[in-house]
Coordinates of C-alpha atoms and ligand atoms in Angstrom, one line a residue:
M1 CA 28.7 -52.2 -117.7
T2 CA 30.6 -53.4 -120.6
P3 CA 29.4 -52.8 -124.2
G4 CA 29.0 -56.5 -124.6
A5 CA 26.9 -57.0 -121.2
K6 CA 24.8 -53.9 -122.2
A7 CA 23.9 -55.6 -125.7
A8 CA 23.3 -58.8 -124.1
E9 CA 20.7 -57.0 -122.1
L10 CA 19.0 -55.6 -124.9
I11 CA 18.7 -58.6 -127.3
P12 CA 16.2 -60.4 -124.5
F13 CA 14.5 -57.3 -124.1
L14 CA 14.0 -57.1 -128.3
R15 CA 12.8 -60.7 -128.1
D16 CA 10.1 -60.0 -125.3
Y17 CA 9.2 -56.7 -127.0
A18 CA 8.8 -58.3 -130.3
S19 CA 6.6 -61.1 -128.7
T20 CA 4.3 -58.7 -126.7
R21 CA 4.4 -55.2 -128.0
L22 CA 5.0 -55.7 -131.7
N23 CA 2.7 -56.3 -134.8
S24 CA 4.9 -55.8 -137.9
R25 CA 2.2 -57.2 -140.1
L26 CA -0.1 -54.4 -138.9
A27 CA 2.6 -51.6 -139.1
D28 CA 3.4 -52.7 -142.8
A29 CA -0.2 -52.8 -143.8
R30 CA -1.0 -49.5 -142.2
R31 CA 2.3 -48.1 -143.7
C32 CA 3.3 -46.3 -140.3
L33 CA 5.1 -47.8 -137.1
P34 CA 3.2 -47.1 -134.3
P35 CA 4.3 -44.3 -132.0
Q36 CA 4.9 -46.4 -128.8
V37 CA 7.7 -48.1 -130.3
V38 CA 9.7 -45.1 -131.0
L39 CA 9.1 -43.8 -127.3
D40 CA 10.0 -47.6 -126.1
F41 CA 13.1 -47.7 -128.2
G42 CA 14.3 -44.3 -127.0
R43 CA 13.8 -45.1 -123.5
R44 CA 16.1 -48.2 -123.8
G45 CA 18.8 -46.4 -125.7
L46 CA 18.1 -47.9 -129.0
F47 CA 18.5 -44.5 -130.9
G48 CA 21.9 -43.9 -129.4
L49 CA 23.8 -47.1 -129.9
R50 CA 27.2 -45.8 -130.4
V51 CA 26.7 -42.2 -129.0
P52 CA 28.9 -41.7 -125.7
R53 CA 27.2 -42.0 -122.4
D54 CA 27.7 -38.4 -121.5
L55 CA 25.6 -37.4 -124.4
G56 CA 22.8 -39.7 -123.7
G57 CA 24.0 -42.8 -125.6
L58 CA 24.8 -46.5 -124.9
E59 CA 28.5 -46.1 -126.2
L60 CA 28.1 -49.8 -127.5
G61 CA 30.9 -49.9 -130.2
W62 CA 30.6 -51.6 -133.4
R63 CA 30.7 -55.4 -132.4
A64 CA 28.3 -54.9 -129.5
G65 CA 25.8 -52.5 -131.4
G66 CA 26.1 -55.0 -134.3
S67 CA 24.6 -57.8 -132.3
V68 CA 21.7 -55.5 -131.5
V69 CA 21.0 -54.8 -135.0
E70 CA 21.3 -58.2 -136.2
Q71 CA 18.6 -59.3 -133.6
L72 CA 16.2 -56.5 -134.6
A73 CA 16.5 -57.3 -138.2
A74 CA 15.8 -61.0 -137.2
I75 CA 12.5 -59.6 -135.9
D76 CA 11.5 -56.8 -138.5
L77 CA 13.7 -55.5 -141.1
T78 CA 11.8 -52.1 -141.6
L79 CA 12.3 -51.4 -137.8
A80 CA 15.9 -52.3 -138.1
M81 CA 16.1 -49.9 -141.2
M82 CA 14.5 -47.0 -139.2
V83 CA 16.9 -47.4 -136.2
G84 CA 19.9 -48.1 -138.6
I85 CA 19.0 -45.0 -140.7
H86 CA 18.8 -42.8 -137.6
N87 CA 21.9 -44.3 -135.9
E88 CA 24.2 -44.5 -139.0
L89 CA 22.8 -41.9 -141.5
G90 CA 21.4 -39.4 -138.9
I91 CA 23.8 -39.4 -136.2
G92 CA 26.9 -41.1 -137.7
P93 CA 28.1 -37.8 -139.5
I94 CA 27.4 -35.7 -136.5
L95 CA 29.2 -38.1 -134.4
R96 CA 32.4 -38.2 -136.4
W97 CA 32.1 -35.0 -138.1
G98 CA 30.2 -32.6 -136.3
T99 CA 31.5 -29.4 -134.7
A100 CA 31.3 -29.6 -130.8
Q101 CA 28.6 -27.4 -130.6
A102 CA 26.5 -29.6 -133.1
K103 CA 27.5 -32.6 -130.9
A104 CA 26.3 -30.9 -127.8
D105 CA 23.0 -29.5 -129.2
L106 CA 22.0 -32.4 -131.5
L107 CA 23.2 -35.7 -130.0
P108 CA 21.5 -35.8 -126.6
P109 CA 17.9 -35.5 -128.2
L110 CA 18.8 -37.8 -131.0
A111 CA 20.4 -40.5 -128.9
T112 CA 17.4 -40.6 -126.7
G113 CA 15.0 -40.6 -129.5
R114 CA 13.3 -37.3 -128.8
M115 CA 14.3 -36.2 -132.3
L116 CA 14.8 -38.4 -135.5
G117 CA 17.7 -38.3 -138.0
G118 CA 18.3 -39.2 -141.8
L119 CA 20.6 -38.4 -144.5
A120 CA 19.6 -36.5 -148.0
I121 CA 22.3 -37.3 -150.9
T122 CA 20.2 -38.8 -153.8
E123 CA 18.6 -36.4 -156.2
D124 CA 16.6 -37.3 -159.5
G125 CA 19.8 -36.9 -161.4
A126 CA 22.1 -38.5 -159.2
G127 CA 21.7 -42.0 -157.4
S128 CA 24.2 -44.6 -158.0
N129 CA 26.6 -41.9 -159.0
P130 CA 26.3 -39.4 -156.1
H131 CA 29.1 -37.5 -157.5
A132 CA 26.6 -36.0 -159.9
I133 CA 24.5 -34.1 -157.7
S134 CA 23.4 -30.7 -158.5
S135 CA 22.2 -29.1 -155.0
T136 CA 24.4 -26.2 -154.2
A137 CA 25.8 -24.9 -151.1
L138 CA 27.0 -21.3 -151.2
P139 CA 29.4 -19.8 -148.7
L140 CA 28.1 -16.5 -147.0
P141 CA 30.0 -13.8 -145.2
G142 CA 30.5 -14.7 -141.6
G143 CA 31.1 -18.5 -142.1
A144 CA 27.2 -19.3 -142.8
W145 CA 26.0 -21.3 -146.1
R146 CA 23.1 -21.2 -148.3
I147 CA 21.6 -24.6 -149.5
R148 CA 19.5 -25.0 -152.7
G149 CA 18.5 -28.1 -154.4
E150 CA 16.0 -30.9 -154.2
K151 CA 16.5 -34.5 -152.8
I152 CA 14.4 -37.9 -153.2
L153 CA 13.9 -40.9 -151.2
V154 CA 15.0 -39.6 -147.8
G155 CA 14.7 -42.3 -145.2
N156 CA 12.8 -41.4 -142.0
G157 CA 12.4 -37.8 -144.3
S158 CA 9.2 -36.3 -142.8
W159 CA 9.7 -37.7 -139.4
A160 CA 13.1 -36.4 -138.9
S161 CA 14.2 -33.3 -137.2
V162 CA 17.7 -33.4 -138.5
I163 CA 18.9 -34.4 -141.9
N164 CA 22.4 -34.4 -142.8
V165 CA 22.2 -32.9 -146.6
F166 CA 25.0 -33.1 -149.0
A167 CA 25.6 -30.5 -151.6
R168 CA 28.1 -29.2 -154.1
R169 CA 30.1 -26.3 -152.7
D170 CA 29.5 -23.5 -155.0
D171 CA 31.6 -20.1 -154.7
E172 CA 29.8 -17.9 -157.1
G173 CA 29.7 -19.9 -160.2
S174 CA 33.0 -21.9 -159.4
R175 CA 31.8 -25.5 -158.3
K176 CA 34.0 -27.3 -156.0
G177 CA 33.6 -30.5 -153.9
I178 CA 30.8 -32.2 -152.1
I179 CA 30.1 -31.1 -148.5
G180 CA 27.6 -32.0 -145.8
F181 CA 25.4 -29.9 -143.2
A182 CA 23.3 -31.1 -140.3
V183 CA 20.1 -29.5 -141.2
M184 CA 17.0 -28.8 -138.9
T185 CA 13.9 -29.6 -141.1
D186 CA 12.1 -26.6 -139.4
S187 CA 14.6 -24.3 -140.9
A188 CA 13.1 -21.7 -143.0
G189 CA 13.0 -22.9 -146.8
V190 CA 12.9 -26.4 -146.1
R191 CA 9.9 -27.8 -147.8
M192 CA 9.0 -31.4 -147.2
G193 CA 7.8 -33.1 -150.2
P194 CA 5.3 -36.2 -150.6
E195 CA 5.8 -39.5 -149.1
M196 CA 7.2 -41.8 -151.8
M197 CA 5.5 -45.2 -152.0
T198 CA 7.8 -48.1 -151.7
L199 CA 7.5 -51.7 -152.4
G200 CA 8.9 -52.7 -148.9
M201 CA 9.9 -50.8 -146.0
R202 CA 6.3 -49.4 -145.8
A203 CA 6.1 -48.8 -142.2
I204 CA 8.6 -45.9 -142.3
V205 CA 8.5 -42.8 -144.6
Q206 CA 11.0 -41.8 -147.6
N207 CA 10.3 -38.1 -148.8
R208 CA 11.0 -35.8 -151.6
I209 CA 12.6 -32.7 -149.7
R210 CA 13.1 -29.3 -151.3
F211 CA 15.8 -26.9 -149.9
E212 CA 14.9 -23.2 -151.2
D213 CA 17.9 -21.1 -150.0
V214 CA 18.2 -22.5 -146.5
R215 CA 20.6 -20.7 -144.5
I216 CA 22.7 -22.9 -142.6
E217 CA 25.0 -21.4 -139.6
A218 CA 28.8 -22.5 -139.6
P219 CA 28.7 -24.7 -136.6
R220 CA 26.2 -26.9 -138.6
L221 CA 29.0 -27.7 -141.3
L222 CA 30.0 -31.4 -141.0
G223 CA 33.8 -31.7 -141.6
S224 CA 35.9 -29.7 -143.8
P225 CA 34.5 -26.9 -146.1
D226 CA 36.8 -27.9 -148.8
G227 CA 34.7 -30.5 -150.0
N228 CA 36.2 -33.9 -150.6
F229 CA 33.4 -36.2 -150.4
E230 CA 35.1 -37.5 -147.2
V231 CA 32.1 -37.3 -144.8
A232 CA 29.4 -38.9 -147.2
E233 CA 31.9 -41.5 -148.2
H234 CA 32.7 -42.6 -144.5
T235 CA 29.2 -42.5 -143.6
F236 CA 28.3 -44.7 -146.6
Q237 CA 31.1 -47.1 -145.5
M238 CA 29.8 -47.6 -142.1
A239 CA 26.3 -47.9 -143.3
R240 CA 27.2 -50.8 -145.7
L241 CA 28.7 -52.6 -142.8
G242 CA 25.3 -52.2 -141.0
L243 CA 23.3 -53.7 -144.0
A244 CA 25.6 -56.6 -143.9
I245 CA 25.0 -57.0 -140.4
A246 CA 21.2 -56.6 -140.7
A247 CA 21.3 -59.0 -143.6
T248 CA 22.7 -61.8 -141.3
G249 CA 20.0 -61.4 -138.8
A250 CA 17.2 -61.5 -141.4
I251 CA 18.8 -64.6 -143.4
K252 CA 19.0 -66.3 -140.0
R253 CA 15.1 -65.8 -139.6
C254 CA 14.6 -66.9 -143.1
A255 CA 16.4 -70.2 -142.4
Q256 CA 14.7 -70.5 -139.0
L257 CA 11.3 -70.3 -140.8
L258 CA 12.5 -72.8 -143.6
V259 CA 13.9 -75.4 -140.9
R260 CA 10.3 -75.5 -139.2
Y261 CA 8.6 -75.8 -142.6
G262 CA 11.2 -78.4 -143.8
S263 CA 10.7 -80.6 -140.7
R264 CA 6.8 -80.4 -140.7
R265 CA 5.7 -80.3 -144.3
K266 CA 5.2 -83.6 -146.1
I267 CA 5.6 -83.8 -149.8
W268 CA 4.7 -86.9 -152.0
T269 CA 8.3 -88.3 -151.5
G270 CA 8.2 -87.8 -147.7
P271 CA 9.3 -84.9 -145.2
L272 CA 10.4 -81.6 -147.3
G273 CA 13.2 -81.7 -145.1
K274 CA 14.7 -84.9 -146.6
S275 CA 14.8 -83.3 -150.2
T276 CA 18.1 -82.8 -151.6
V277 CA 17.1 -80.0 -153.6
F278 CA 15.6 -78.2 -150.4
C279 CA 18.7 -79.2 -148.3
G280 CA 20.9 -77.6 -151.1
A281 CA 19.2 -74.2 -150.7
L282 CA 19.0 -74.4 -147.1
R283 CA 22.6 -75.2 -147.0
A284 CA 23.6 -72.3 -149.4
I285 CA 21.7 -70.0 -146.9
L286 CA 23.4 -71.2 -143.8
D287 CA 26.9 -71.1 -145.6
S288 CA 25.8 -67.5 -146.3
V289 CA 25.4 -66.7 -142.7
E290 CA 28.7 -68.4 -141.7
I291 CA 30.5 -66.1 -144.3
L292 CA 28.7 -62.6 -143.4
T293 CA 29.4 -63.7 -139.8
R294 CA 33.2 -64.0 -140.2
L295 CA 33.2 -60.9 -142.5
C296 CA 31.5 -58.8 -140.0
S297 CA 33.5 -59.8 -137.0
V298 CA 36.5 -59.2 -138.9
V299 CA 35.6 -55.6 -139.7
T300 CA 33.7 -54.9 -136.5
E301 CA 36.7 -56.1 -134.3
A302 CA 39.3 -54.0 -136.3
L303 CA 36.9 -51.1 -136.1
D304 CA 36.5 -51.5 -132.4
Q305 CA 40.3 -51.9 -131.7
E306 CA 41.0 -48.8 -134.0
R307 CA 42.7 -50.8 -136.4
P308 CA 42.6 -49.6 -140.0
V309 CA 40.0 -51.5 -142.3
P310 CA 40.4 -51.0 -146.0
A311 CA 37.6 -49.2 -147.9
E312 CA 37.2 -52.3 -150.0
M313 CA 35.9 -54.3 -147.1
F314 CA 32.9 -52.3 -146.8
F315 CA 32.0 -52.7 -150.6
V316 CA 32.5 -56.3 -150.1
C317 CA 29.9 -56.1 -147.3
K318 CA 27.6 -54.3 -149.4
I319 CA 27.8 -56.8 -152.1
L320 CA 27.6 -60.1 -150.2
G321 CA 24.9 -59.0 -147.5
P322 CA 22.4 -57.9 -149.8
E323 CA 22.8 -60.5 -152.5
Y324 CA 22.8 -63.4 -149.9
L325 CA 20.0 -61.9 -148.2
W326 CA 17.8 -61.7 -151.5
F327 CA 18.8 -65.3 -152.2
A328 CA 17.5 -66.4 -148.7
A329 CA 14.2 -64.2 -148.9
D330 CA 13.5 -65.7 -152.5
N331 CA 14.0 -69.2 -151.4
L332 CA 11.9 -68.6 -148.2
V333 CA 9.0 -67.8 -150.5
Q334 CA 9.7 -70.6 -152.9
W335 CA 10.1 -73.3 -150.3
L336 CA 7.1 -72.4 -148.3
G337 CA 5.0 -72.7 -151.4
G338 CA 1.5 -71.1 -151.5
R339 CA 2.0 -70.3 -147.7
G340 CA 5.1 -68.2 -148.7
Y341 CA 2.7 -66.0 -150.9
L342 CA 0.5 -65.3 -148.0
E343 CA 0.8 -61.9 -146.2
S344 CA 0.0 -63.6 -143.0
N345 CA 3.2 -65.6 -142.9
E346 CA 5.9 -63.1 -142.9
A347 CA 7.7 -64.2 -145.9
P348 CA 6.3 -61.6 -148.3
Q349 CA 7.2 -58.8 -146.0
I350 CA 10.9 -60.2 -145.6
L351 CA 10.9 -60.5 -149.6
R352 CA 9.6 -56.9 -150.1
D353 CA 12.0 -55.2 -147.4
A354 CA 14.8 -57.5 -148.5
R355 CA 14.7 -56.2 -152.0
L356 CA 15.9 -52.7 -150.9
F357 CA 19.1 -54.0 -149.7
R358 CA 20.5 -54.4 -153.1
I359 CA 19.8 -51.1 -154.3
F360 CA 20.3 -48.8 -151.2
E361 CA 23.5 -47.2 -150.2
G362 CA 24.8 -48.1 -153.7
P363 CA 23.5 -50.8 -155.9
T364 CA 25.4 -54.1 -156.1
E365 CA 26.4 -53.4 -159.8
T366 CA 28.0 -49.9 -158.9
M367 CA 29.5 -51.7 -155.8
K368 CA 31.3 -54.3 -158.0
V369 CA 32.4 -51.5 -160.5
Q370 CA 34.2 -49.5 -157.7
L371 CA 35.5 -52.4 -155.9
G372 CA 36.8 -53.8 -159.4
S373 CA 38.3 -50.2 -160.1
M374 CA 40.1 -50.3 -156.5
W375 CA 41.6 -53.7 -157.0
Q376 CA 42.9 -52.7 -160.3
S377 CA 44.5 -49.4 -158.8
G378 CA 44.6 -50.3 -155.1
T379 CA 47.4 -49.3 -152.9
G380 CA 48.3 -52.6 -151.5
E381 CA 46.4 -51.9 -148.2
F382 CA 43.7 -54.2 -149.0
R383 CA 45.9 -57.1 -150.4
K384 CA 47.9 -56.9 -147.0
F385 CA 44.5 -57.0 -145.2
L386 CA 43.4 -60.0 -147.2
L387 CA 46.7 -61.9 -146.7
A388 CA 46.1 -61.7 -143.0
L389 CA 42.8 -63.6 -143.4
P390 CA 43.0 -67.4 -142.9
G391 CA 42.8 -68.4 -146.7
G392 CA 44.3 -65.0 -147.8
E393 CA 47.9 -66.5 -148.8
E394 CA 46.0 -69.1 -151.3
V395 CA 43.2 -66.6 -152.4
V396 CA 45.0 -63.4 -153.3
P397 CA 47.0 -65.0 -156.4
R398 CA 43.9 -66.9 -157.2
I399 CA 41.9 -63.5 -157.6
Q400 CA 44.8 -61.9 -159.2
E401 CA 45.0 -64.4 -161.9
A402 CA 41.2 -64.5 -162.6
C403 CA 41.2 -60.5 -163.1
D404 CA 44.3 -60.8 -165.4
E405 CA 42.1 -63.3 -167.6
I406 CA 39.1 -60.7 -167.3
W407 CA 41.1 -57.9 -168.1
A408 CA 42.7 -59.6 -171.2
T409 CA 39.2 -60.2 -172.7
P410 CA 39.1 -58.1 -176.2
S411 CA 36.6 -55.3 -176.6
P412 CA 33.5 -56.7 -178.2
P413 CA 32.2 -54.9 -181.3
G414 CA 29.9 -52.1 -180.4
L415 CA 31.4 -51.2 -177.1
S416 CA 33.5 -48.2 -176.4
L417 CA 36.9 -48.8 -174.7
G418 CA 35.3 -47.1 -171.7
Q419 CA 32.4 -49.2 -171.6
H420 CA 34.3 -52.3 -172.0
A421 CA 36.5 -51.0 -169.0
F422 CA 33.3 -50.6 -166.8
S423 CA 32.1 -54.3 -167.7
R424 CA 35.6 -55.6 -166.9
R425 CA 35.5 -53.7 -163.7
H426 CA 32.2 -55.2 -162.5
A427 CA 33.5 -58.7 -163.1
I428 CA 36.5 -57.9 -161.4
G429 CA 34.6 -56.6 -158.2
A430 CA 32.2 -59.6 -158.4
L431 CA 35.4 -62.0 -158.1
V432 CA 37.1 -60.0 -155.6
A433 CA 33.9 -60.3 -153.3
E434 CA 33.6 -63.9 -154.0
G435 CA 37.3 -64.2 -153.2
V436 CA 37.0 -62.6 -149.8
A437 CA 34.0 -65.1 -149.1
W438 CA 36.6 -68.1 -149.9
A439 CA 39.4 -66.6 -147.8
L440 CA 37.3 -66.0 -144.7
L441 CA 36.3 -69.7 -144.7
A442 CA 39.6 -71.2 -145.1
D443 CA 40.2 -72.3 -141.6
P444 CA 39.9 -75.8 -139.8
A445 CA 36.9 -74.4 -137.8
S446 CA 34.7 -74.0 -141.2
P447 CA 31.6 -76.4 -141.3
S448 CA 32.4 -79.4 -143.7
G449 CA 32.3 -78.8 -147.3
L450 CA 32.0 -75.1 -146.9
L451 CA 35.5 -74.2 -148.2
A452 CA 35.1 -76.6 -151.0
R453 CA 31.9 -74.9 -152.0
A454 CA 33.5 -71.4 -151.7
Q455 CA 36.1 -72.6 -154.1
R456 CA 33.8 -74.0 -156.7
N457 CA 31.4 -70.8 -156.4
F458 CA 34.7 -68.8 -157.1
Q459 CA 35.4 -71.0 -160.3
E460 CA 32.0 -71.0 -161.6
L461 CA 31.8 -67.1 -161.5
R462 CA 35.0 -66.8 -163.2
R463 CA 33.7 -68.9 -166.0
A464 CA 30.4 -66.7 -166.1
E465 CA 32.2 -63.3 -165.9
V466 CA 34.7 -64.2 -168.6
Y467 CA 31.9 -65.1 -170.8
R468 CA 29.8 -61.9 -170.1
T469 CA 32.8 -59.4 -170.5
S470 CA 33.5 -61.0 -174.1
G471 CA 30.0 -59.2 -175.0
A472 CA 28.1 -62.4 -175.4
A473 CA 25.3 -60.6 -173.4
L474 CA 25.1 -57.4 -175.5
L475 CA 21.5 -56.7 -177.1
D476 CA 20.0 -54.5 -179.6
L477 CA 17.6 -52.4 -177.2
D478 CA 15.8 -50.6 -180.1
A479 CA 15.0 -53.8 -181.8
A480 CA 13.9 -55.4 -178.5
G481 CA 11.8 -52.5 -177.8
Q482 CA 9.8 -52.5 -181.1
K483 CA 9.4 -56.2 -181.0
L484 CA 7.9 -56.0 -177.5
A485 CA 5.7 -52.9 -178.7
S486 CA 4.5 -55.1 -181.6
E487 CA 3.7 -58.0 -179.2
I488 CA 1.7 -56.0 -176.3
G489 CA 1.3 -52.7 -177.7
D490 CA 2.6 -49.4 -175.7
V491 CA -0.1 -48.9 -173.0
V492 CA -0.1 -46.0 -170.4
Q493 CA -2.9 -45.9 -168.1
T494 CA -4.3 -42.2 -167.5
L495 CA -7.6 -42.7 -165.7
P496 CA -7.2 -40.4 -162.6
G497 CA -7.0 -41.7 -158.9
E498 CA -8.6 -40.2 -155.9
D499 CA -9.0 -36.5 -155.7
W500 CA -6.9 -34.9 -152.9
V501 CA -6.9 -31.3 -153.6
Y502 CA -8.2 -29.0 -151.1
N503 CA -11.2 -27.1 -152.3
D504 CA -10.8 -23.5 -153.3
L505 CA -13.6 -22.4 -151.3
L506 CA -12.0 -23.5 -148.2
A507 CA -8.6 -22.5 -148.7
P508 CA -7.0 -19.7 -146.7
G509 CA -6.4 -16.3 -148.3
S510 CA -8.6 -13.1 -149.2
Q511 CA -12.4 -13.8 -148.9
Ligands
LIG601 C1 13.3 -47.3 -149.8 C2 14.6 -46.4 -150.3 C3 15.1 -45.6 -149.3 C4 16.2 -44.7 -149.5 N1 16.9 -43.8 -148.6 C5 17.5 -43.0 -149.0 C6 18.1 -42.0 -148.1 O1 17.8 -42.2 -146.8 N2 18.7 -41.3 -148.4 C7 19.5 -41.1 -149.8 O2 20.2 -40.1 -150.2 N3 18.9 -42.0 -150.5 C8 18.2 -42.9 -150.3 N4 17.7 -43.9 -151.2 C9 18.1 -43.7 -152.5 C10 19.0 -44.9 -152.9 O3 20.4 -44.8 -152.3 C11 19.3 -44.8 -154.6 O4 17.9 -45.2 -155.0 C12 20.4 -45.8 -155.0 O5 21.6 -45.2 -154.7 C13 20.2 -45.9 -156.5 O6 20.3 -44.7 -157.2 P1 19.2 -44.5 -158.4 O7 17.8 -45.0 -157.7 O8 19.2 -43.3 -159.0 O9 19.4 -45.5 -159.5 P2 20.3 -45.2 -160.9 O10 21.5 -44.6 -160.8 O11 19.4 -44.8 -161.9 O12 20.8 -46.8 -161.4 C14 19.9 -47.8 -162.0 C15 20.5 -49.0 -162.2 O13 21.9 -49.1 -163.0 C16 23.0 -49.7 -162.4 N5 24.2 -48.9 -162.7 C17 24.4 -47.4 -162.4 N6 25.7 -47.5 -163.1 C18 26.2 -48.4 -163.3 C19 27.5 -48.8 -163.6 N7 28.6 -47.9 -163.8 N8 27.8 -50.2 -164.2 C20 26.6 -51.1 -164.0 N9 25.4 -50.8 -163.6 C21 25.3 -49.5 -163.2 C22 22.6 -49.7 -160.9 O14 23.3 -50.8 -160.2 C23 21.2 -49.7 -160.9 O15 20.7 -50.9 -160.8 C24 16.8 -44.8 -151.0 C25 16.2 -45.5 -151.8 C26 14.9 -46.2 -151.6 C27 14.5 -47.1 -152.6

């Protein structure tokens, strides 16, 4: 069976499953997915979307696998994230960078859902800048390693049997690059910490995890022992594409609910759906679906055909997908009015879940800074890729012209040259992402008016970014803090919560 045909089978399965076997609202309220979902998904292959068939997976490839993720995200974003974290952050690095032994040992149970996977890189002192991690990996004689450090916000954490852990190679004090290991969570020295209470994604776990001198045998090293961040970076790229695909599915769901409400709800001027304000918002949401669909198709097709995709395209996915999803989720709640605020109506859960997308796998702001920096120092591969898009010939010079204008803004008083450079790179990254959206739409098959709207969005963003980089938005934080404290005080609540400490009289130990 072709990957497309296999995916086409899974989509009706998911729709039927969601109609009869899933209660996302209850799982969210209970803060836990029911176990049968994992068992059922495991049996259907959803935990091994890209794993080769001889290792127990479905071997779907990017495009077909993406269509399954998009459908799942339209049903339940938390569930899509659990499956996504497992497939991309848990399996992805082992599939691409694992040793033959690690693949043979770990992929069959992971692909069939008998073990869950995750990834741990974030630390208290290193989140949007993962290069700042302080966990260490010390090489031991004979090829083994010793890992030490503490990670936070590990998705699937306490449910996972395998976690890909990233640490800085430390040869007795001489610190080198960042390397990864597939670590079994039952290894001696792995201390599972508390579950972290999150705004959304409530039905899955995120944990703090400590690694206390955990010994890792040589075959569990991911990629090169020299540590050039390649494994982590590649894994993030693929996960960023996955987030854009999931965002597309969830935005379609928001649009579907808005269409229903707009057609049925009467306001004092008539049907809500006849309001130009409502239609303007819905149109922007549908436009974003069109842009993301084209963006994800261009990238997944190239990956399936093993053509190179410039790293910048994954940053564009991570910027546009989550930002468009947030716009759609916020508008869903807004246009449903009071009903949008009721937990029974799906919208609040979508809003809470969607909020993670702008933060996870690199927050939008840092993605823009990196994209802007890559545009400035780029090798030309990305521009070549853009020039091959429908509107590339027209858009690339427009992006460059806007970036030159941003780069020429003088440094505002109070900002160092470095801070101003960051601010300008952020602006350039934002313009590049918007420019890609424009380039993707410039073909005769684009829905009417969409190209003109993309051009207008680009020009408006250009004006706003020139204004911001000139320092017009800078604030005196001390003065702002003092004013606020004088107006509302400096309150910290200290009344203790529930007592969950195990009683000393019952604890194990000497009598
Ligand atoms: C529910 C959830 C699940 C997660 N799952 C995982 C997981 O499975 N594994 C894992 O390792 N991590 C995970 N994370 C961590 C996540 O990836 C980080 O929270 C994220 O990368 C941001 O890091 P931070 O929280 O330290 O933010 P900070 O680094 O403190 O950033 C704060 C803000 O400053 C902005 N900022 C930072 N630098 C710049 C700059 N140069 N210019 C402009 N703005 C800037 C950022 O955009 C952000 O808005 C998860 C997080 C959450 C909430």
